[in-house]
Amino acid sequence: MPKYTEKDLQEAVREVHQGTSQRSAAKRWHIPRATLQDRLNGGISHAEAHECRQRFSRQQEKLLSRWIFHLVALGVPPTQGQFEEFASRVLVVHGDSQPLGKHWVQGFLRRNSEVKLVKENDFREEAAATWDSYSYMDHDPEMLFDGEALEIPDWIEPPGPYLEEYTFPLQD
């Protein structure tokens, strides 16, 4: 059976709620009928079930995404290495000194598909010069994750219309 995505499963659930039979919705979206039935009976997604194993919560990852969008809006998109360095620094500030896993950034990008990073070798010299004048590490990561409050500090979302297209709610 072809692979299906969480979006496919959600579409199948939507169709069942609109009156389509479970069997035909499962067949149309190439989803095992038992999987569709589990979700209809209140089951949670694989990602939700394993969130406790992740280094960052979903809300914290949303804040990391906003940090990236902020830098993109400033014209200095981070590279994978710069993003990994910042995420590691956030963890250290919160008492987690273990290094990020080898494929953590790829997993983050898969979970947050709206985020795009600049490849190291695509980073033009002009952009690199911009990084010299704007240090993304000047901001204290403690400000980014202020306990459970999840307030967005002013430096990550300054007032102005240029960031409107990058904002999204933190609620899941």
mmCIF file with all atom_site columns, C-alpha atoms in Angstrom:
data_model
loop_
_atom_site.group_PDB
_atom_site.id
_atom_site.type_symbol
_atom_site.label_atom_id
_atom_site.label_alt_id
_atom_site.label_comp_id
_atom_site.label_asym_id
_atom_site.label_entity_id
_atom_site.label_seq_id
_atom_site.pdbx_PDB_ins_code
_atom_site.Cartn_x
_atom_site.Cartn_y
_atom_site.Cartn_z
_atom_site.occupancy
_atom_site.B_iso_or_equiv
_atom_site.pdbx_formal_charge
_atom_site.auth_seq_id
_atom_site.auth_comp_id
_atom_site.auth_asym_id
_atom_site.auth_atom_id
_atom_site.pdbx_PDB_model_num
ATOM 1   C CA . MET A 1 1   ? 0.000   0.000  0.000  1.00 0.00 ? 1   MET A CA 1
ATOM 2   C CA . PRO A 1 2   ? 1.407   3.465  -0.868 1.00 0.00 ? 2   PRO A CA 1
ATOM 3   C CA . LYS A 1 3   ? 2.622   5.669  1.935  1.00 0.00 ? 3   LYS A CA 1
ATOM 4   C CA . TYR A 1 4   ? 0.152   8.176  3.292  1.00 0.00 ? 4   TYR A CA 1
ATOM 5   C CA . THR A 1 5   ? 0.669   11.418 5.146  1.00 0.00 ? 5   THR A CA 1
ATOM 6   C CA . GLU A 1 6   ? -0.972  12.893 8.230  1.00 0.00 ? 6   GLU A CA 1
ATOM 7   C CA . LYS A 1 7   ? -2.744  15.301 5.874  1.00 0.00 ? 7   LYS A CA 1
ATOM 8   C CA . ASP A 1 8   ? -4.190  12.347 3.918  1.00 0.00 ? 8   ASP A CA 1
ATOM 9   C CA . LEU A 1 9   ? -5.443  10.823 7.155  1.00 0.00 ? 9   LEU A CA 1
ATOM 10  C CA . GLN A 1 10  ? -7.046  14.112 8.200  1.00 0.00 ? 10  GLN A CA 1
ATOM 11  C CA . GLU A 1 11  ? -8.751  14.388 4.812  1.00 0.00 ? 11  GLU A CA 1
ATOM 12  C CA . ALA A 1 12  ? -10.109 10.849 5.176  1.00 0.00 ? 12  ALA A CA 1
ATOM 13  C CA . VAL A 1 13  ? -11.440 11.697 8.657  1.00 0.00 ? 13  VAL A CA 1
ATOM 14  C CA . ARG A 1 14  ? -13.063 14.843 7.249  1.00 0.00 ? 14  ARG A CA 1
ATOM 15  C CA . GLU A 1 15  ? -14.743 12.819 4.496  1.00 0.00 ? 15  GLU A CA 1
ATOM 16  C CA . VAL A 1 16  ? -16.095 10.292 7.006  1.00 0.00 ? 16  VAL A CA 1
ATOM 17  C CA . HIS A 1 17  ? -17.511 13.135 9.095  1.00 0.00 ? 17  HIS A CA 1
ATOM 18  C CA . GLN A 1 18  ? -19.211 14.424 5.929  1.00 0.00 ? 18  GLN A CA 1
ATOM 19  C CA . GLY A 1 19  ? -20.922 11.082 5.347  1.00 0.00 ? 19  GLY A CA 1
ATOM 20  C CA . THR A 1 20  ? -18.504 8.976  3.291  1.00 0.00 ? 20  THR A CA 1
ATOM 21  C CA . SER A 1 21  ? -18.096 5.411  4.530  1.00 0.00 ? 21  SER A CA 1
ATOM 22  C CA . GLN A 1 22  ? -14.912 4.528  6.378  1.00 0.00 ? 22  GLN A CA 1
ATOM 23  C CA . ARG A 1 23  ? -14.100 1.868  3.831  1.00 0.00 ? 23  ARG A CA 1
ATOM 24  C CA . SER A 1 24  ? -14.329 4.149  0.781  1.00 0.00 ? 24  SER A CA 1
ATOM 25  C CA . ALA A 1 25  ? -12.476 7.030  2.502  1.00 0.00 ? 25  ALA A CA 1
ATOM 26  C CA . ALA A 1 26  ? -9.674  4.667  3.538  1.00 0.00 ? 26  ALA A CA 1
ATOM 27  C CA . LYS A 1 27  ? -9.459  3.263  0.019  1.00 0.00 ? 27  LYS A CA 1
ATOM 28  C CA . ARG A 1 28  ? -9.511  6.688  -1.650 1.00 0.00 ? 28  ARG A CA 1
ATOM 29  C CA . TRP A 1 29  ? -6.718  8.067  0.570  1.00 0.00 ? 29  TRP A CA 1
ATOM 30  C CA . HIS A 1 30  ? -4.692  4.793  0.642  1.00 0.00 ? 30  HIS A CA 1
ATOM 31  C CA . ILE A 1 31  ? -4.944  4.510  4.425  1.00 0.00 ? 31  ILE A CA 1
ATOM 32  C CA . PRO A 1 32  ? -5.355  1.233  6.311  1.00 0.00 ? 32  PRO A CA 1
ATOM 33  C CA . ARG A 1 33  ? -8.968  1.037  7.463  1.00 0.00 ? 33  ARG A CA 1
ATOM 34  C CA . ALA A 1 34  ? -7.890  0.160  11.012 1.00 0.00 ? 34  ALA A CA 1
ATOM 35  C CA . THR A 1 35  ? -5.744  3.312  11.149 1.00 0.00 ? 35  THR A CA 1
ATOM 36  C CA . LEU A 1 36  ? -8.658  5.464  10.029 1.00 0.00 ? 36  LEU A CA 1
ATOM 37  C CA . GLN A 1 37  ? -10.935 3.766  12.543 1.00 0.00 ? 37  GLN A CA 1
ATOM 38  C CA . ASP A 1 38  ? -8.408  4.338  15.354 1.00 0.00 ? 38  ASP A CA 1
ATOM 39  C CA . ARG A 1 39  ? -8.229  8.043  14.541 1.00 0.00 ? 39  ARG A CA 1
ATOM 40  C CA . LEU A 1 40  ? -12.014 8.316  14.408 1.00 0.00 ? 40  LEU A CA 1
ATOM 41  C CA . ASN A 1 41  ? -12.156 6.710  17.855 1.00 0.00 ? 41  ASN A CA 1
ATOM 42  C CA . GLY A 1 42  ? -9.913  9.401  19.351 1.00 0.00 ? 42  GLY A CA 1
ATOM 43  C CA . GLY A 1 43  ? -6.462  8.047  18.552 1.00 0.00 ? 43  GLY A CA 1
ATOM 44  C CA . ILE A 1 44  ? -3.620  10.534 18.229 1.00 0.00 ? 44  ILE A CA 1
ATOM 45  C CA . SER A 1 45  ? -1.020  10.921 15.520 1.00 0.00 ? 45  SER A CA 1
ATOM 46  C CA . HIS A 1 46  ? 2.416   9.341  15.685 1.00 0.00 ? 46  HIS A CA 1
ATOM 47  C CA . ALA A 1 47  ? 3.980   12.794 16.085 1.00 0.00 ? 47  ALA A CA 1
ATOM 48  C CA . GLU A 1 48  ? 1.724   13.655 19.030 1.00 0.00 ? 48  GLU A CA 1
ATOM 49  C CA . ALA A 1 49  ? 2.343   10.302 20.683 1.00 0.00 ? 49  ALA A CA 1
ATOM 50  C CA . HIS A 1 50  ? 6.117   10.739 20.514 1.00 0.00 ? 50  HIS A CA 1
ATOM 51  C CA . GLU A 1 51  ? 6.345   14.463 21.306 1.00 0.00 ? 51  GLU A CA 1
ATOM 52  C CA . CYS A 1 52  ? 7.680   13.681 24.782 1.00 0.00 ? 52  CYS A CA 1
ATOM 53  C CA . ARG A 1 53  ? 10.780  12.147 23.139 1.00 0.00 ? 53  ARG A CA 1
ATOM 54  C CA . GLN A 1 54  ? 11.627  15.339 21.249 1.00 0.00 ? 54  GLN A CA 1
ATOM 55  C CA . ARG A 1 55  ? 14.168  17.859 22.489 1.00 0.00 ? 55  ARG A CA 1
ATOM 56  C CA . PHE A 1 56  ? 11.778  20.772 21.911 1.00 0.00 ? 56  PHE A CA 1
ATOM 57  C CA . SER A 1 57  ? 8.005   20.815 22.348 1.00 0.00 ? 57  SER A CA 1
ATOM 58  C CA . ARG A 1 58  ? 5.820   21.677 19.364 1.00 0.00 ? 58  ARG A CA 1
ATOM 59  C CA . GLN A 1 59  ? 5.313   25.195 20.729 1.00 0.00 ? 59  GLN A CA 1
ATOM 60  C CA . GLN A 1 60  ? 9.052   25.672 21.199 1.00 0.00 ? 60  GLN A CA 1
ATOM 61  C CA . GLU A 1 61  ? 9.627   24.516 17.624 1.00 0.00 ? 61  GLU A CA 1
ATOM 62  C CA . LYS A 1 62  ? 7.067   27.088 16.482 1.00 0.00 ? 62  LYS A CA 1
ATOM 63  C CA . LEU A 1 63  ? 9.108   29.746 18.288 1.00 0.00 ? 63  LEU A CA 1
ATOM 64  C CA . LEU A 1 64  ? 12.288  28.510 16.614 1.00 0.00 ? 64  LEU A CA 1
ATOM 65  C CA . SER A 1 65  ? 10.440  28.765 13.288 1.00 0.00 ? 65  SER A CA 1
ATOM 66  C CA . ARG A 1 66  ? 9.477   32.344 14.098 1.00 0.00 ? 66  ARG A CA 1
ATOM 67  C CA . TRP A 1 67  ? 13.120  33.117 14.869 1.00 0.00 ? 67  TRP A CA 1
ATOM 68  C CA . ILE A 1 68  ? 14.026  31.874 11.381 1.00 0.00 ? 68  ILE A CA 1
ATOM 69  C CA . PHE A 1 69  ? 11.208  33.916 9.795  1.00 0.00 ? 69  PHE A CA 1
ATOM 70  C CA . HIS A 1 70  ? 12.405  36.987 11.682 1.00 0.00 ? 70  HIS A CA 1
ATOM 71  C CA . LEU A 1 71  ? 15.900  36.612 10.246 1.00 0.00 ? 71  LEU A CA 1
ATOM 72  C CA . VAL A 1 72  ? 14.501  36.002 6.757  1.00 0.00 ? 72  VAL A CA 1
ATOM 73  C CA . ALA A 1 73  ? 12.465  39.215 7.068  1.00 0.00 ? 73  ALA A CA 1
ATOM 74  C CA . LEU A 1 74  ? 15.657  41.044 8.039  1.00 0.00 ? 74  LEU A CA 1
ATOM 75  C CA . GLY A 1 75  ? 17.327  39.670 4.907  1.00 0.00 ? 75  GLY A CA 1
ATOM 76  C CA . VAL A 1 76  ? 19.734  37.356 6.734  1.00 0.00 ? 76  VAL A CA 1
ATOM 77  C CA . PRO A 1 77  ? 18.326  33.823 6.448  1.00 0.00 ? 77  PRO A CA 1
ATOM 78  C CA . PRO A 1 78  ? 20.210  31.397 8.703  1.00 0.00 ? 78  PRO A CA 1
ATOM 79  C CA . THR A 1 79  ? 22.152  28.451 7.364  1.00 0.00 ? 79  THR A CA 1
ATOM 80  C CA . GLN A 1 80  ? 21.630  24.975 8.760  1.00 0.00 ? 80  GLN A CA 1
ATOM 81  C CA . GLY A 1 81  ? 24.787  25.307 10.844 1.00 0.00 ? 81  GLY A CA 1
ATOM 82  C CA . GLN A 1 82  ? 23.737  28.657 12.289 1.00 0.00 ? 82  GLN A CA 1
ATOM 83  C CA . PHE A 1 83  ? 20.286  27.343 13.136 1.00 0.00 ? 83  PHE A CA 1
ATOM 84  C CA . GLU A 1 84  ? 21.715  24.234 14.780 1.00 0.00 ? 84  GLU A CA 1
ATOM 85  C CA . GLU A 1 85  ? 24.108  26.399 16.803 1.00 0.00 ? 85  GLU A CA 1
ATOM 86  C CA . PHE A 1 86  ? 21.268  28.623 18.024 1.00 0.00 ? 86  PHE A CA 1
ATOM 87  C CA . ALA A 1 87  ? 19.022  25.653 18.907 1.00 0.00 ? 87  ALA A CA 1
ATOM 88  C CA . SER A 1 88  ? 21.905  24.048 20.828 1.00 0.00 ? 88  SER A CA 1
ATOM 89  C CA . ARG A 1 89  ? 22.473  27.277 22.705 1.00 0.00 ? 89  ARG A CA 1
ATOM 90  C CA . VAL A 1 90  ? 18.797  27.432 23.683 1.00 0.00 ? 90  VAL A CA 1
ATOM 91  C CA . LEU A 1 91  ? 19.045  23.896 25.069 1.00 0.00 ? 91  LEU A CA 1
ATOM 92  C CA . VAL A 1 92  ? 22.197  24.715 27.062 1.00 0.00 ? 92  VAL A CA 1
ATOM 93  C CA . VAL A 1 93  ? 20.539  27.783 28.586 1.00 0.00 ? 93  VAL A CA 1
ATOM 94  C CA . HIS A 1 94  ? 17.759  25.501 29.826 1.00 0.00 ? 94  HIS A CA 1
ATOM 95  C CA . GLY A 1 95  ? 20.115  22.949 31.333 1.00 0.00 ? 95  GLY A CA 1
ATOM 96  C CA . ASP A 1 96  ? 20.269  20.430 28.491 1.00 0.00 ? 96  ASP A CA 1
ATOM 97  C CA . SER A 1 97  ? 23.924  20.077 27.572 1.00 0.00 ? 97  SER A CA 1
ATOM 98  C CA . GLN A 1 98  ? 23.526  17.022 25.321 1.00 0.00 ? 98  GLN A CA 1
ATOM 99  C CA . PRO A 1 99  ? 24.366  17.794 21.692 1.00 0.00 ? 99  PRO A CA 1
ATOM 100 C CA . LEU A 1 100 ? 21.608  17.706 19.107 1.00 0.00 ? 100 LEU A CA 1
ATOM 101 C CA . GLY A 1 101 ? 21.331  14.486 17.152 1.00 0.00 ? 101 GLY A CA 1
ATOM 102 C CA . LYS A 1 102 ? 22.996  14.019 13.794 1.00 0.00 ? 102 LYS A CA 1
ATOM 103 C CA . HIS A 1 103 ? 19.689  14.351 11.919 1.00 0.00 ? 103 HIS A CA 1
ATOM 104 C CA . TRP A 1 104 ? 17.836  16.707 14.285 1.00 0.00 ? 104 TRP A CA 1
ATOM 105 C CA . VAL A 1 105 ? 17.724  19.606 11.815 1.00 0.00 ? 105 VAL A CA 1
ATOM 106 C CA . GLN A 1 106 ? 16.304  17.363 9.068  1.00 0.00 ? 106 GLN A CA 1
ATOM 107 C CA . GLY A 1 107 ? 13.626  16.153 11.497 1.00 0.00 ? 107 GLY A CA 1
ATOM 108 C CA . PHE A 1 108 ? 12.836  19.739 12.488 1.00 0.00 ? 108 PHE A CA 1
ATOM 109 C CA . LEU A 1 109 ? 12.461  20.720 8.827  1.00 0.00 ? 109 LEU A CA 1
ATOM 110 C CA . ARG A 1 110 ? 10.228  17.706 8.185  1.00 0.00 ? 110 ARG A CA 1
ATOM 111 C CA . ARG A 1 111 ? 7.997   18.602 11.166 1.00 0.00 ? 111 ARG A CA 1
ATOM 112 C CA . ASN A 1 112 ? 7.972   22.299 10.205 1.00 0.00 ? 112 ASN A CA 1
ATOM 113 C CA . SER A 1 113 ? 7.667   22.159 6.430  1.00 0.00 ? 113 SER A CA 1
ATOM 114 C CA . GLU A 1 114 ? 7.051   25.917 6.135  1.00 0.00 ? 114 GLU A CA 1
ATOM 115 C CA . VAL A 1 115 ? 10.652  26.542 7.251  1.00 0.00 ? 115 VAL A CA 1
ATOM 116 C CA . LYS A 1 116 ? 13.477  26.674 4.722  1.00 0.00 ? 116 LYS A CA 1
ATOM 117 C CA . LEU A 1 117 ? 17.147  27.127 5.543  1.00 0.00 ? 117 LEU A CA 1
ATOM 118 C CA . VAL A 1 118 ? 19.938  28.379 3.315  1.00 0.00 ? 118 VAL A CA 1
ATOM 119 C CA . LYS A 1 119 ? 22.469  25.749 2.290  1.00 0.00 ? 119 LYS A CA 1
ATOM 120 C CA . GLU A 1 120 ? 25.991  26.587 3.427  1.00 0.00 ? 120 GLU A CA 1
ATOM 121 C CA . ASN A 1 121 ? 27.410  26.575 -0.124 1.00 0.00 ? 121 ASN A CA 1
ATOM 122 C CA . ASP A 1 122 ? 24.508  28.709 -1.472 1.00 0.00 ? 122 ASP A CA 1
ATOM 123 C CA . PHE A 1 123 ? 25.231  31.418 1.062  1.00 0.00 ? 123 PHE A CA 1
ATOM 124 C CA . ARG A 1 124 ? 26.416  34.350 -1.063 1.00 0.00 ? 124 ARG A CA 1
ATOM 125 C CA . GLU A 1 125 ? 29.330  36.514 0.046  1.00 0.00 ? 125 GLU A CA 1
ATOM 126 C CA . GLU A 1 126 ? 27.066  39.564 0.374  1.00 0.00 ? 126 GLU A CA 1
ATOM 127 C CA . ALA A 1 127 ? 24.795  37.658 2.733  1.00 0.00 ? 127 ALA A CA 1
ATOM 128 C CA . ALA A 1 128 ? 27.795  36.470 4.716  1.00 0.00 ? 128 ALA A CA 1
ATOM 129 C CA . ALA A 1 129 ? 28.901  40.086 5.071  1.00 0.00 ? 129 ALA A CA 1
ATOM 130 C CA . THR A 1 130 ? 25.439  40.907 6.419  1.00 0.00 ? 130 THR A CA 1
ATOM 131 C CA . TRP A 1 131 ? 25.921  38.257 9.094  1.00 0.00 ? 131 TRP A CA 1
ATOM 132 C CA . ASP A 1 132 ? 29.045  40.095 10.209 1.00 0.00 ? 132 ASP A CA 1
ATOM 133 C CA . SER A 1 133 ? 26.977  43.193 10.934 1.00 0.00 ? 133 SER A CA 1
ATOM 134 C CA . TYR A 1 134 ? 23.979  41.353 12.456 1.00 0.00 ? 134 TYR A CA 1
ATOM 135 C CA . SER A 1 135 ? 24.800  38.730 15.023 1.00 0.00 ? 135 SER A CA 1
ATOM 136 C CA . TYR A 1 136 ? 21.840  36.461 15.610 1.00 0.00 ? 136 TYR A CA 1
ATOM 137 C CA . MET A 1 137 ? 23.600  35.200 18.734 1.00 0.00 ? 137 MET A CA 1
ATOM 138 C CA . ASP A 1 138 ? 23.400  38.642 20.387 1.00 0.00 ? 138 ASP A CA 1
ATOM 139 C CA . HIS A 1 139 ? 19.899  37.747 21.534 1.00 0.00 ? 139 HIS A CA 1
ATOM 140 C CA . ASP A 1 140 ? 19.682  35.793 24.757 1.00 0.00 ? 140 ASP A CA 1
ATOM 141 C CA . PRO A 1 141 ? 17.988  32.423 24.096 1.00 0.00 ? 141 PRO A CA 1
ATOM 142 C CA . GLU A 1 142 ? 16.479  32.701 27.586 1.00 0.00 ? 142 GLU A CA 1
ATOM 143 C CA . MET A 1 143 ? 14.302  35.458 26.138 1.00 0.00 ? 143 MET A CA 1
ATOM 144 C CA . LEU A 1 144 ? 13.039  33.107 23.438 1.00 0.00 ? 144 LEU A CA 1
ATOM 145 C CA . PHE A 1 145 ? 11.727  30.448 25.810 1.00 0.00 ? 145 PHE A CA 1
ATOM 146 C CA . ASP A 1 146 ? 10.512  32.218 28.917 1.00 0.00 ? 146 ASP A CA 1
ATOM 147 C CA . GLY A 1 147 ? 9.247   29.210 30.872 1.00 0.00 ? 147 GLY A CA 1
ATOM 148 C CA . GLU A 1 148 ? 5.702   28.207 30.089 1.00 0.00 ? 148 GLU A CA 1
ATOM 149 C CA . ALA A 1 149 ? 4.542   31.726 29.203 1.00 0.00 ? 149 ALA A CA 1
ATOM 150 C CA . LEU A 1 150 ? 5.554   31.391 25.534 1.00 0.00 ? 150 LEU A CA 1
ATOM 151 C CA . GLU A 1 151 ? 5.478   35.144 25.115 1.00 0.00 ? 151 GLU A CA 1
ATOM 152 C CA . ILE A 1 152 ? 7.101   36.405 21.947 1.00 0.00 ? 152 ILE A CA 1
ATOM 153 C CA . PRO A 1 153 ? 9.829   38.897 22.831 1.00 0.00 ? 153 PRO A CA 1
ATOM 154 C CA . ASP A 1 154 ? 9.892   42.185 20.892 1.00 0.00 ? 154 ASP A CA 1
ATOM 155 C CA . TRP A 1 155 ? 13.138  41.308 19.138 1.00 0.00 ? 155 TRP A CA 1
ATOM 156 C CA . ILE A 1 156 ? 11.593  38.237 17.523 1.00 0.00 ? 156 ILE A CA 1
ATOM 157 C CA . GLU A 1 157 ? 8.416   39.979 16.341 1.00 0.00 ? 157 GLU A CA 1
ATOM 158 C CA . PRO A 1 158 ? 9.019   43.703 15.995 1.00 0.00 ? 158 PRO A CA 1
ATOM 159 C CA . PRO A 1 159 ? 6.072   45.917 15.071 1.00 0.00 ? 159 PRO A CA 1
ATOM 160 C CA . GLY A 1 160 ? 5.660   46.434 11.367 1.00 0.00 ? 160 GLY A CA 1
ATOM 161 C CA . PRO A 1 161 ? 3.758   44.998 8.433  1.00 0.00 ? 161 PRO A CA 1
ATOM 162 C CA . TYR A 1 162 ? 6.774   43.226 6.906  1.00 0.00 ? 162 TYR A CA 1
ATOM 163 C CA . LEU A 1 163 ? 6.436   40.314 9.355  1.00 0.00 ? 163 LEU A CA 1
ATOM 164 C CA . GLU A 1 164 ? 2.681   39.772 8.970  1.00 0.00 ? 164 GLU A CA 1
ATOM 165 C CA . GLU A 1 165 ? 3.146   37.071 6.367  1.00 0.00 ? 165 GLU A CA 1
ATOM 166 C CA . TYR A 1 166 ? 5.435   35.126 8.728  1.00 0.00 ? 166 TYR A CA 1
ATOM 167 C CA . THR A 1 167 ? 3.202   35.111 11.796 1.00 0.00 ? 167 THR A CA 1
ATOM 168 C CA . PHE A 1 168 ? 1.014   32.191 12.766 1.00 0.00 ? 168 PHE A CA 1
ATOM 169 C CA . PRO A 1 169 ? -0.761  31.213 15.992 1.00 0.00 ? 169 PRO A CA 1
ATOM 170 C CA . LEU A 1 170 ? 1.103   29.153 18.577 1.00 0.00 ? 170 LEU A CA 1
ATOM 171 C CA . GLN A 1 171 ? -1.931  27.010 19.353 1.00 0.00 ? 171 GLN A CA 1
ATOM 172 C CA . ASP A 1 172 ? -1.900  23.434 18.085 1.00 0.00 ? 172 ASP A CA 1
#
